[in-house]
Short mmCIF file of N, CA and C and ligand atoms in Angstrom, two decimals:
data_model
loop_
_atom_site.label_atom_id
_atom_site.label_comp_id
_atom_site.label_asym_id
_atom_site.label_seq_id
_atom_site.Cartn_x
_atom_site.Cartn_y
_atom_site.Cartn_z
N MET A 14 73.63 74.30 80.72
CA MET A 14 73.23 74.24 82.13
C MET A 14 72.19 73.13 82.32
N ALA A 15 72.02 72.72 83.56
CA ALA A 15 71.08 71.61 83.82
C ALA A 15 70.41 71.80 85.18
N LEU A 16 69.16 71.33 85.23
CA LEU A 16 68.47 71.31 86.53
C LEU A 16 68.93 70.07 87.29
N LEU A 17 69.28 70.26 88.56
CA LEU A 17 69.77 69.14 89.38
C LEU A 17 68.65 68.64 90.28
N ASN A 18 68.76 67.36 90.67
CA ASN A 18 67.77 66.79 91.59
C ASN A 18 68.08 67.23 93.02
N ILE A 19 67.08 67.79 93.70
CA ILE A 19 67.29 68.22 95.09
C ILE A 19 66.85 67.09 96.03
N LEU A 20 67.78 66.63 96.89
CA LEU A 20 67.45 65.57 97.84
C LEU A 20 66.37 66.05 98.79
N ARG A 21 65.44 65.16 99.13
CA ARG A 21 64.34 65.52 100.03
C ARG A 21 64.54 64.85 101.39
N TYR A 22 64.33 65.63 102.45
CA TYR A 22 64.32 65.09 103.81
C TYR A 22 63.25 64.00 103.88
N PRO A 23 63.51 62.84 104.53
CA PRO A 23 64.65 62.47 105.36
C PRO A 23 65.72 61.63 104.65
N ASP A 24 66.11 61.99 103.47
CA ASP A 24 67.17 61.26 102.77
C ASP A 24 68.48 61.32 103.60
N ALA A 25 69.05 60.15 103.87
CA ALA A 25 70.24 60.07 104.74
C ALA A 25 71.43 60.85 104.15
N ARG A 26 71.45 61.03 102.82
CA ARG A 26 72.59 61.74 102.20
C ARG A 26 72.64 63.21 102.61
N LEU A 27 71.50 63.75 103.10
CA LEU A 27 71.50 65.15 103.58
C LEU A 27 72.32 65.30 104.86
N HIS A 28 72.69 64.19 105.49
CA HIS A 28 73.42 64.26 106.76
C HIS A 28 74.92 64.00 106.60
N LYS A 29 75.38 63.91 105.34
CA LYS A 29 76.82 63.76 105.13
C LYS A 29 77.54 65.09 105.37
N VAL A 30 78.75 65.03 105.90
CA VAL A 30 79.55 66.25 106.13
C VAL A 30 80.36 66.55 104.86
N ALA A 31 80.28 67.81 104.39
CA ALA A 31 80.93 68.19 103.13
C ALA A 31 82.44 68.39 103.33
N LYS A 32 83.20 68.09 102.28
CA LYS A 32 84.66 68.26 102.30
C LYS A 32 85.03 69.58 101.61
N PRO A 33 86.18 70.16 101.96
CA PRO A 33 86.58 71.41 101.30
C PRO A 33 86.72 71.24 99.79
N VAL A 34 86.43 72.31 99.05
CA VAL A 34 86.66 72.36 97.60
C VAL A 34 88.15 72.59 97.40
N THR A 35 88.75 71.82 96.48
CA THR A 35 90.19 72.00 96.22
C THR A 35 90.46 72.35 94.76
N ASP A 36 89.45 72.11 93.90
CA ASP A 36 89.64 72.28 92.46
C ASP A 36 88.74 73.43 91.97
N PHE A 37 89.36 74.51 91.49
CA PHE A 37 88.59 75.70 91.09
C PHE A 37 88.48 75.81 89.56
N GLY A 38 88.36 74.69 88.90
CA GLY A 38 88.33 74.69 87.43
C GLY A 38 86.93 74.67 86.86
N GLU A 39 86.85 74.10 85.66
CA GLU A 39 85.61 74.05 84.87
C GLU A 39 84.48 73.31 85.60
N ARG A 40 84.87 72.23 86.31
CA ARG A 40 83.86 71.42 86.99
C ARG A 40 83.11 72.25 88.04
N LEU A 41 83.86 73.08 88.78
CA LEU A 41 83.23 73.93 89.79
C LEU A 41 82.34 74.98 89.12
N ALA A 42 82.82 75.57 88.01
CA ALA A 42 82.04 76.58 87.30
C ALA A 42 80.71 75.99 86.83
N LYS A 43 80.75 74.76 86.32
CA LYS A 43 79.51 74.11 85.84
C LYS A 43 78.58 73.80 87.01
N LEU A 44 79.18 73.34 88.13
CA LEU A 44 78.35 73.03 89.31
C LEU A 44 77.65 74.29 89.81
N VAL A 45 78.38 75.41 89.87
CA VAL A 45 77.78 76.68 90.32
C VAL A 45 76.64 77.08 89.38
N ALA A 46 76.88 76.98 88.06
CA ALA A 46 75.85 77.37 87.08
C ALA A 46 74.62 76.47 87.20
N ASP A 47 74.83 75.17 87.35
CA ASP A 47 73.70 74.23 87.47
C ASP A 47 72.94 74.44 88.78
N MET A 48 73.69 74.70 89.87
CA MET A 48 73.01 74.95 91.15
C MET A 48 72.20 76.24 91.09
N ALA A 49 72.74 77.27 90.41
CA ALA A 49 72.01 78.54 90.30
C ALA A 49 70.71 78.33 89.52
N GLU A 50 70.80 77.61 88.40
CA GLU A 50 69.59 77.34 87.61
C GLU A 50 68.56 76.59 88.46
N THR A 51 69.04 75.62 89.23
CA THR A 51 68.17 74.79 90.08
C THR A 51 67.51 75.64 91.17
N MET A 52 68.31 76.52 91.80
CA MET A 52 67.76 77.38 92.88
C MET A 52 66.73 78.36 92.34
N TYR A 53 67.02 79.02 91.20
CA TYR A 53 66.07 80.00 90.64
C TYR A 53 64.79 79.31 90.17
N ASP A 54 64.94 78.08 89.65
CA ASP A 54 63.78 77.35 89.14
C ASP A 54 62.87 76.91 90.28
N ALA A 55 63.45 76.61 91.46
CA ALA A 55 62.69 75.94 92.54
C ALA A 55 61.38 76.64 92.95
N PRO A 56 61.31 77.93 93.31
CA PRO A 56 62.38 78.88 93.47
C PRO A 56 62.83 78.91 94.94
N GLY A 57 64.11 79.32 95.13
CA GLY A 57 64.63 79.47 96.48
C GLY A 57 65.59 80.64 96.54
N VAL A 58 66.07 80.93 97.74
CA VAL A 58 67.01 82.04 97.92
C VAL A 58 68.41 81.53 98.30
N GLY A 59 68.53 80.20 98.41
CA GLY A 59 69.83 79.62 98.73
C GLY A 59 69.85 78.16 98.33
N LEU A 60 71.04 77.61 98.23
CA LEU A 60 71.18 76.17 97.95
C LEU A 60 72.60 75.76 98.34
N ALA A 61 72.70 74.64 99.04
CA ALA A 61 74.02 74.08 99.40
C ALA A 61 74.28 72.87 98.50
N ALA A 62 75.55 72.66 98.16
CA ALA A 62 75.89 71.53 97.27
C ALA A 62 75.41 70.20 97.85
N SER A 63 75.42 70.08 99.18
CA SER A 63 74.94 68.85 99.84
C SER A 63 73.53 68.48 99.39
N GLN A 64 72.70 69.52 99.11
CA GLN A 64 71.29 69.27 98.74
C GLN A 64 71.17 68.65 97.35
N VAL A 65 72.22 68.79 96.54
CA VAL A 65 72.19 68.17 95.20
C VAL A 65 73.17 66.98 95.16
N ASP A 66 73.44 66.44 96.36
CA ASP A 66 74.24 65.22 96.51
C ASP A 66 75.70 65.40 96.09
N VAL A 67 76.19 66.63 96.25
CA VAL A 67 77.63 66.89 96.04
C VAL A 67 78.15 67.34 97.40
N HIS A 68 79.00 66.53 98.02
CA HIS A 68 79.34 66.78 99.44
C HIS A 68 80.65 67.55 99.55
N GLU A 69 80.60 68.75 98.98
CA GLU A 69 81.72 69.69 98.98
C GLU A 69 81.22 71.03 99.51
N GLN A 70 82.16 71.82 100.09
CA GLN A 70 81.76 73.05 100.80
C GLN A 70 81.48 74.20 99.83
N LEU A 71 80.29 74.17 99.25
CA LEU A 71 79.86 75.17 98.29
C LEU A 71 78.41 75.54 98.57
N VAL A 72 78.18 76.86 98.66
CA VAL A 72 76.84 77.40 98.92
C VAL A 72 76.60 78.53 97.94
N ILE A 73 75.37 78.63 97.42
CA ILE A 73 75.00 79.82 96.64
C ILE A 73 73.80 80.47 97.30
N ILE A 74 73.73 81.79 97.21
CA ILE A 74 72.64 82.56 97.83
C ILE A 74 72.29 83.72 96.89
N ASP A 75 71.00 83.99 96.74
CA ASP A 75 70.56 85.23 96.08
C ASP A 75 69.25 85.66 96.73
N ILE A 76 69.34 86.67 97.59
CA ILE A 76 68.13 87.14 98.30
C ILE A 76 67.54 88.37 97.61
N SER A 77 68.08 88.74 96.43
CA SER A 77 67.56 89.93 95.74
C SER A 77 66.19 89.65 95.13
N ASP A 78 65.37 90.72 94.96
CA ASP A 78 64.07 90.56 94.29
C ASP A 78 64.27 90.31 92.81
N THR A 79 65.36 90.85 92.27
CA THR A 79 65.59 90.81 90.82
C THR A 79 66.32 89.53 90.38
N LYS A 80 66.75 88.73 91.35
CA LYS A 80 67.43 87.46 91.06
C LYS A 80 68.66 87.63 90.17
N ASP A 81 69.39 88.72 90.44
CA ASP A 81 70.60 88.97 89.65
C ASP A 81 71.79 89.29 90.55
N ALA A 82 71.74 88.78 91.79
CA ALA A 82 72.82 89.08 92.74
C ALA A 82 73.29 87.77 93.40
N LEU A 83 73.78 86.88 92.55
CA LEU A 83 74.22 85.57 93.05
C LEU A 83 75.49 85.71 93.89
N GLN A 84 75.47 85.14 95.08
CA GLN A 84 76.67 85.11 95.92
C GLN A 84 77.14 83.66 96.01
N VAL A 85 78.42 83.45 95.75
CA VAL A 85 79.00 82.10 95.78
C VAL A 85 79.96 82.03 96.96
N LEU A 86 79.74 81.07 97.84
CA LEU A 86 80.60 80.91 99.02
C LEU A 86 81.23 79.53 98.98
N VAL A 87 82.53 79.52 98.75
CA VAL A 87 83.28 78.26 98.71
C VAL A 87 84.09 78.16 100.02
N ASN A 88 84.09 76.99 100.61
CA ASN A 88 84.79 76.73 101.89
C ASN A 88 84.50 77.84 102.91
N PRO A 89 83.22 78.18 103.12
CA PRO A 89 82.90 79.30 104.02
C PRO A 89 83.16 78.96 105.50
N GLU A 90 83.53 80.00 106.23
CA GLU A 90 83.72 79.86 107.70
C GLU A 90 83.05 81.03 108.37
N ILE A 91 82.27 80.80 109.39
CA ILE A 91 81.69 81.90 110.16
C ILE A 91 82.73 82.29 111.22
N THR A 92 83.19 83.54 111.15
CA THR A 92 84.28 83.96 112.04
C THR A 92 83.74 84.71 113.26
N TRP A 93 82.47 85.13 113.21
CA TRP A 93 81.87 85.87 114.34
C TRP A 93 80.35 85.74 114.31
N TYR A 94 79.78 85.47 115.49
CA TYR A 94 78.31 85.43 115.67
C TYR A 94 77.94 86.55 116.65
N SER A 95 76.93 87.33 116.34
CA SER A 95 76.47 88.34 117.30
C SER A 95 75.82 87.64 118.50
N ASP A 96 75.81 88.32 119.65
CA ASP A 96 75.11 87.75 120.81
C ASP A 96 73.60 87.87 120.65
N ASP A 97 73.15 88.94 119.91
CA ASP A 97 71.71 89.09 119.73
C ASP A 97 71.20 88.08 118.70
N LYS A 98 69.98 87.61 118.96
CA LYS A 98 69.39 86.53 118.15
C LYS A 98 68.20 87.06 117.38
N GLN A 99 67.81 86.32 116.32
CA GLN A 99 66.55 86.60 115.63
C GLN A 99 65.88 85.26 115.33
N VAL A 100 64.53 85.29 115.38
CA VAL A 100 63.77 84.09 115.01
C VAL A 100 63.17 84.36 113.65
N TYR A 101 63.39 83.44 112.71
CA TYR A 101 62.90 83.62 111.33
C TYR A 101 62.16 82.34 110.94
N ASP A 102 61.06 82.50 110.24
CA ASP A 102 60.30 81.35 109.73
C ASP A 102 61.04 80.77 108.52
N GLU A 103 61.81 79.73 108.75
CA GLU A 103 62.66 79.20 107.68
C GLU A 103 61.94 78.17 106.82
N GLY A 104 62.37 78.10 105.57
CA GLY A 104 61.92 77.05 104.66
C GLY A 104 63.15 76.33 104.14
N CYS A 105 62.95 75.28 103.38
CA CYS A 105 64.08 74.54 102.83
C CYS A 105 63.61 73.79 101.60
N LEU A 106 64.39 73.88 100.53
CA LEU A 106 64.01 73.21 99.28
C LEU A 106 64.06 71.69 99.45
N SER A 107 64.73 71.21 100.49
CA SER A 107 64.76 69.76 100.76
C SER A 107 63.61 69.33 101.66
N VAL A 108 62.84 70.31 102.15
CA VAL A 108 61.66 70.00 102.98
C VAL A 108 60.50 70.86 102.46
N PRO A 109 60.08 70.64 101.20
CA PRO A 109 59.14 71.57 100.57
C PRO A 109 57.82 71.68 101.33
N GLY A 110 57.34 72.92 101.41
CA GLY A 110 56.02 73.16 102.02
C GLY A 110 56.05 73.33 103.52
N ILE A 111 57.22 73.19 104.15
CA ILE A 111 57.31 73.30 105.61
C ILE A 111 58.07 74.59 105.97
N TYR A 112 57.45 75.41 106.82
CA TYR A 112 58.10 76.63 107.32
C TYR A 112 57.95 76.64 108.82
N ASP A 113 59.02 76.94 109.55
CA ASP A 113 58.89 77.04 111.01
C ASP A 113 60.00 77.94 111.56
N GLY A 114 59.74 78.48 112.75
CA GLY A 114 60.65 79.44 113.36
C GLY A 114 61.91 78.78 113.91
N VAL A 115 63.05 79.38 113.57
CA VAL A 115 64.35 78.92 114.11
C VAL A 115 65.08 80.15 114.64
N GLU A 116 65.65 80.00 115.84
CA GLU A 116 66.42 81.12 116.42
C GLU A 116 67.90 80.95 116.06
N ARG A 117 68.46 82.03 115.53
CA ARG A 117 69.89 82.02 115.17
C ARG A 117 70.48 83.39 115.52
N ALA A 118 71.82 83.50 115.40
CA ALA A 118 72.48 84.79 115.59
C ALA A 118 71.92 85.80 114.58
N ALA A 119 71.68 87.03 115.04
CA ALA A 119 71.08 88.05 114.17
C ALA A 119 72.08 88.54 113.13
N ARG A 120 73.39 88.51 113.47
CA ARG A 120 74.42 88.98 112.53
C ARG A 120 75.61 88.02 112.57
N VAL A 121 76.23 87.84 111.44
CA VAL A 121 77.43 86.99 111.37
C VAL A 121 78.48 87.63 110.46
N LYS A 122 79.74 87.27 110.70
CA LYS A 122 80.81 87.61 109.75
C LYS A 122 81.28 86.30 109.15
N VAL A 123 81.52 86.31 107.85
CA VAL A 123 81.89 85.09 107.12
C VAL A 123 83.14 85.34 106.30
N ARG A 124 84.01 84.32 106.27
CA ARG A 124 85.16 84.34 105.37
C ARG A 124 84.94 83.20 104.38
N ALA A 125 85.11 83.49 103.08
CA ALA A 125 84.87 82.45 102.06
C ALA A 125 85.76 82.73 100.86
N LEU A 126 85.75 81.80 99.91
CA LEU A 126 86.40 82.00 98.62
C LEU A 126 85.32 82.15 97.57
N ASP A 127 85.60 82.92 96.52
CA ASP A 127 84.64 82.97 95.41
C ASP A 127 84.92 81.77 94.49
N GLN A 128 84.20 81.68 93.38
CA GLN A 128 84.34 80.47 92.56
C GLN A 128 85.68 80.37 91.83
N HIS A 129 86.43 81.49 91.87
CA HIS A 129 87.77 81.46 91.26
C HIS A 129 88.86 81.22 92.31
N GLY A 130 88.46 81.08 93.58
CA GLY A 130 89.42 80.81 94.64
C GLY A 130 89.93 82.06 95.35
N LYS A 131 89.30 83.23 95.06
CA LYS A 131 89.73 84.49 95.68
C LYS A 131 89.02 84.68 97.03
N ALA A 132 89.80 84.97 98.07
CA ALA A 132 89.23 85.10 99.42
C ALA A 132 88.48 86.42 99.58
N TYR A 133 87.36 86.39 100.33
CA TYR A 133 86.65 87.63 100.67
C TYR A 133 85.95 87.44 102.00
N GLU A 134 85.53 88.58 102.58
CA GLU A 134 84.80 88.54 103.86
C GLU A 134 83.50 89.30 103.69
N LEU A 135 82.49 88.89 104.44
CA LEU A 135 81.26 89.66 104.41
C LEU A 135 80.60 89.63 105.77
N GLU A 136 79.86 90.73 106.06
CA GLU A 136 79.09 90.80 107.30
C GLU A 136 77.63 90.81 106.90
N ALA A 137 76.82 90.00 107.54
CA ALA A 137 75.42 89.86 107.12
C ALA A 137 74.48 90.03 108.29
N ASP A 138 73.28 90.56 107.98
CA ASP A 138 72.20 90.58 108.96
C ASP A 138 70.91 90.21 108.24
N GLY A 139 69.80 90.21 108.97
CA GLY A 139 68.49 89.93 108.37
C GLY A 139 68.46 88.58 107.66
N LEU A 140 67.74 88.52 106.53
CA LEU A 140 67.57 87.25 105.81
C LEU A 140 68.90 86.66 105.35
N LEU A 141 69.87 87.54 104.97
CA LEU A 141 71.16 87.02 104.50
C LEU A 141 71.87 86.25 105.63
N ALA A 142 71.81 86.78 106.85
CA ALA A 142 72.44 86.09 107.99
C ALA A 142 71.75 84.75 108.24
N VAL A 143 70.42 84.74 108.15
CA VAL A 143 69.66 83.49 108.35
C VAL A 143 70.08 82.47 107.30
N CYS A 144 70.09 82.94 106.06
CA CYS A 144 70.37 82.06 104.92
C CYS A 144 71.78 81.47 105.00
N ILE A 145 72.76 82.31 105.34
CA ILE A 145 74.14 81.82 105.45
C ILE A 145 74.22 80.72 106.51
N GLN A 146 73.60 80.94 107.67
CA GLN A 146 73.67 79.95 108.75
C GLN A 146 72.93 78.66 108.36
N HIS A 147 71.77 78.82 107.69
CA HIS A 147 70.99 77.66 107.24
C HIS A 147 71.79 76.84 106.23
N GLU A 148 72.39 77.51 105.25
CA GLU A 148 73.13 76.79 104.19
C GLU A 148 74.39 76.15 104.75
N MET A 149 75.06 76.85 105.69
CA MET A 149 76.28 76.26 106.25
C MET A 149 75.95 75.06 107.13
N ASP A 150 74.77 75.05 107.74
CA ASP A 150 74.32 73.84 108.44
C ASP A 150 74.23 72.66 107.47
N HIS A 151 73.70 72.92 106.25
CA HIS A 151 73.63 71.83 105.26
C HIS A 151 75.00 71.20 105.04
N LEU A 152 76.05 72.04 104.99
CA LEU A 152 77.40 71.51 104.73
C LEU A 152 77.87 70.62 105.89
N LEU A 153 77.28 70.85 107.08
CA LEU A 153 77.63 70.02 108.24
C LEU A 153 76.68 68.83 108.38
N GLY A 154 75.78 68.68 107.39
CA GLY A 154 74.83 67.56 107.42
C GLY A 154 73.62 67.83 108.28
N LYS A 155 73.33 69.12 108.54
CA LYS A 155 72.21 69.45 109.43
C LYS A 155 71.08 70.13 108.65
N VAL A 156 69.86 69.67 108.87
CA VAL A 156 68.68 70.23 108.20
C VAL A 156 67.88 71.01 109.26
N PHE A 157 67.24 72.13 108.86
CA PHE A 157 66.65 73.03 109.87
C PHE A 157 65.62 72.36 110.77
N VAL A 158 64.97 71.28 110.30
CA VAL A 158 63.96 70.61 111.14
C VAL A 158 64.60 70.01 112.39
N GLN A 159 65.93 69.84 112.39
CA GLN A 159 66.61 69.31 113.57
C GLN A 159 66.61 70.31 114.73
N TYR A 160 66.23 71.58 114.46
CA TYR A 160 66.08 72.56 115.55
C TYR A 160 64.68 72.49 116.16
N LEU A 161 63.76 71.78 115.50
CA LEU A 161 62.37 71.76 115.98
C LEU A 161 62.20 70.64 117.01
N SER A 162 61.04 70.62 117.69
CA SER A 162 60.81 69.59 118.71
C SER A 162 60.72 68.22 118.04
N PRO A 163 61.02 67.13 118.79
CA PRO A 163 60.91 65.78 118.22
C PRO A 163 59.49 65.52 117.67
N LEU A 164 58.48 66.07 118.34
CA LEU A 164 57.10 65.86 117.88
C LEU A 164 56.90 66.46 116.49
N LYS A 165 57.31 67.74 116.33
CA LYS A 165 57.16 68.41 115.03
C LYS A 165 57.99 67.68 113.96
N ARG A 166 59.23 67.32 114.34
CA ARG A 166 60.13 66.69 113.37
C ARG A 166 59.57 65.35 112.88
N ASN A 167 58.99 64.58 113.81
CA ASN A 167 58.44 63.28 113.41
C ASN A 167 57.22 63.46 112.51
N ARG A 168 56.41 64.49 112.80
CA ARG A 168 55.25 64.76 111.93
C ARG A 168 55.71 65.13 110.54
N ILE A 169 56.76 65.97 110.47
CA ILE A 169 57.28 66.41 109.16
C ILE A 169 57.83 65.20 108.40
N LYS A 170 58.58 64.36 109.14
CA LYS A 170 59.17 63.16 108.51
C LYS A 170 58.07 62.28 107.92
N ALA A 171 57.00 62.06 108.69
CA ALA A 171 55.90 61.21 108.23
C ALA A 171 55.24 61.81 106.99
N LYS A 172 55.05 63.15 107.00
CA LYS A 172 54.41 63.83 105.86
C LYS A 172 55.29 63.68 104.61
N MET A 173 56.59 63.88 104.79
CA MET A 173 57.50 63.80 103.64
C MET A 173 57.55 62.37 103.07
N LEU A 174 57.54 61.36 103.98
CA LEU A 174 57.59 59.97 103.50
C LEU A 174 56.31 59.61 102.76
N LYS A 175 55.17 60.15 103.26
CA LYS A 175 53.88 59.89 102.59
C LYS A 175 53.89 60.51 101.19
N GLU A 176 54.41 61.75 101.11
CA GLU A 176 54.49 62.44 99.81
C GLU A 176 55.39 61.67 98.85
N GLU A 177 56.51 61.14 99.42
CA GLU A 177 57.46 60.40 98.58
C GLU A 177 56.80 59.15 97.99
N ARG A 178 56.01 58.46 98.83
CA ARG A 178 55.32 57.25 98.32
C ARG A 178 54.36 57.65 97.21
N GLY A 179 53.66 58.79 97.38
CA GLY A 179 52.73 59.29 96.35
C GLY A 179 53.48 59.60 95.05
N LEU A 180 54.64 60.24 95.19
CA LEU A 180 55.43 60.60 93.99
C LEU A 180 55.91 59.34 93.27
N GLU A 181 56.34 58.34 94.09
CA GLU A 181 56.81 57.08 93.48
C GLU A 181 55.67 56.38 92.74
N ARG A 182 54.47 56.42 93.35
CA ARG A 182 53.28 55.79 92.73
C ARG A 182 52.95 56.47 91.40
N GLU A 183 52.99 57.82 91.41
CA GLU A 183 52.70 58.58 90.18
C GLU A 183 53.70 58.22 89.08
N ALA A 184 54.99 58.12 89.47
CA ALA A 184 56.04 57.80 88.49
C ALA A 184 55.82 56.40 87.92
N ALA A 185 55.43 55.44 88.80
CA ALA A 185 55.21 54.06 88.35
C ALA A 185 54.02 54.03 87.39
N LEU A 186 52.96 54.79 87.70
CA LEU A 186 51.77 54.81 86.82
C LEU A 186 52.12 55.42 85.46
N ARG A 187 52.94 56.50 85.51
CA ARG A 187 53.35 57.14 84.25
C ARG A 187 54.16 56.16 83.39
N ALA A 188 55.08 55.43 84.07
CA ALA A 188 55.94 54.47 83.34
C ALA A 188 55.07 53.35 82.75
N ALA A 189 54.08 52.88 83.53
CA ALA A 189 53.19 51.81 83.04
C ALA A 189 52.39 52.33 81.85
N GLY A 190 51.93 53.58 81.93
CA GLY A 190 51.16 54.20 80.83
C GLY A 190 51.97 54.25 79.55
N ARG A 191 53.28 54.50 79.71
CA ARG A 191 54.14 54.59 78.53
C ARG A 191 54.34 53.21 77.88
N ARG A 192 54.22 52.12 78.73
CA ARG A 192 54.45 50.76 78.20
C ARG A 192 53.26 50.26 77.38
N TYR A 193 52.02 50.81 77.70
CA TYR A 193 50.83 50.28 77.03
C TYR A 193 50.37 51.19 75.89
O1 K1U B 221 66.81 74.82 100.84
C1 K1U B 221 67.47 75.81 101.07
O2 K1U B 221 68.46 75.74 101.76
C2 K1U B 221 67.03 77.14 100.50
C3 K1U B 221 66.11 77.92 101.41
C4 K1U B 221 66.90 79.05 102.05
C5 K1U B 221 66.24 79.69 103.23
C6 K1U B 221 65.12 80.47 103.09
C7 K1U B 221 64.55 81.07 104.19
C8 K1U B 221 65.11 80.92 105.41
C9 K1U B 221 66.21 80.13 105.54
C10 K1U B 221 66.79 79.52 104.45
C11 K1U B 221 64.98 78.47 100.57
O3 K1U B 221 65.19 79.19 99.65
S1 K1U B 221 63.38 78.01 101.00
C12 K1U B 221 62.35 78.91 99.85
C13 K1U B 221 62.19 80.36 100.20
O4 K1U B 221 62.40 80.72 101.32
C14 K1U B 221 61.78 81.32 99.17
C15 K1U B 221 61.31 80.93 97.95
C16 K1U B 221 60.94 81.88 97.00
C17 K1U B 221 61.04 83.21 97.27
C18 K1U B 221 61.49 83.63 98.49
C19 K1U B 221 61.86 82.68 99.45
ZN1 ZN B 222 67.77 74.11 103.27
#
């Protein structure tokens, strides 16, 4: 297994639209295992393949406290949204350190395939419903900050770009240290 690099907002690759998964072989099994290791290590409760620069319709979620209830959603489709809404303070591994309220449907029904290509349906509420909608947005190239006001979004973008420059500087200093 391997830890994968998680793209950070505002990386343009986070806005690519994912294509359906067509191959349910070894490559998919390895991608699921690597994404799970990456999500648990982060730590997070969900991860979309788009966030690790794989633009295919694959999402993993584990909202359990024990971290032993991995759900794999391949080519997921939301077939029903409740009319009632909930606002949840969302986070995102691609926007570390930022949490803000987003209003979404309180309950959803989803149709998906498991990692072996077997179809299943699930009905979700609470954090699972939030997480499913958040991760499926990633597959459409949408990051949760796009629900926030332009003012908040621009502040977040500036903060992330500043952090990125800091990280690049640290990496350059480390590399220079290794040369001397
Ligand atoms: O980046 C992602 O898509 C994962 C994201 C999922 C999510 C969480 C909360 C609301 C909406 C979507 C995260 O996992 S952010 C990290 C997080 O919420 C968390 C981390 C450790 C323990 C519990 C939660
Ligand atoms: Zn996210």
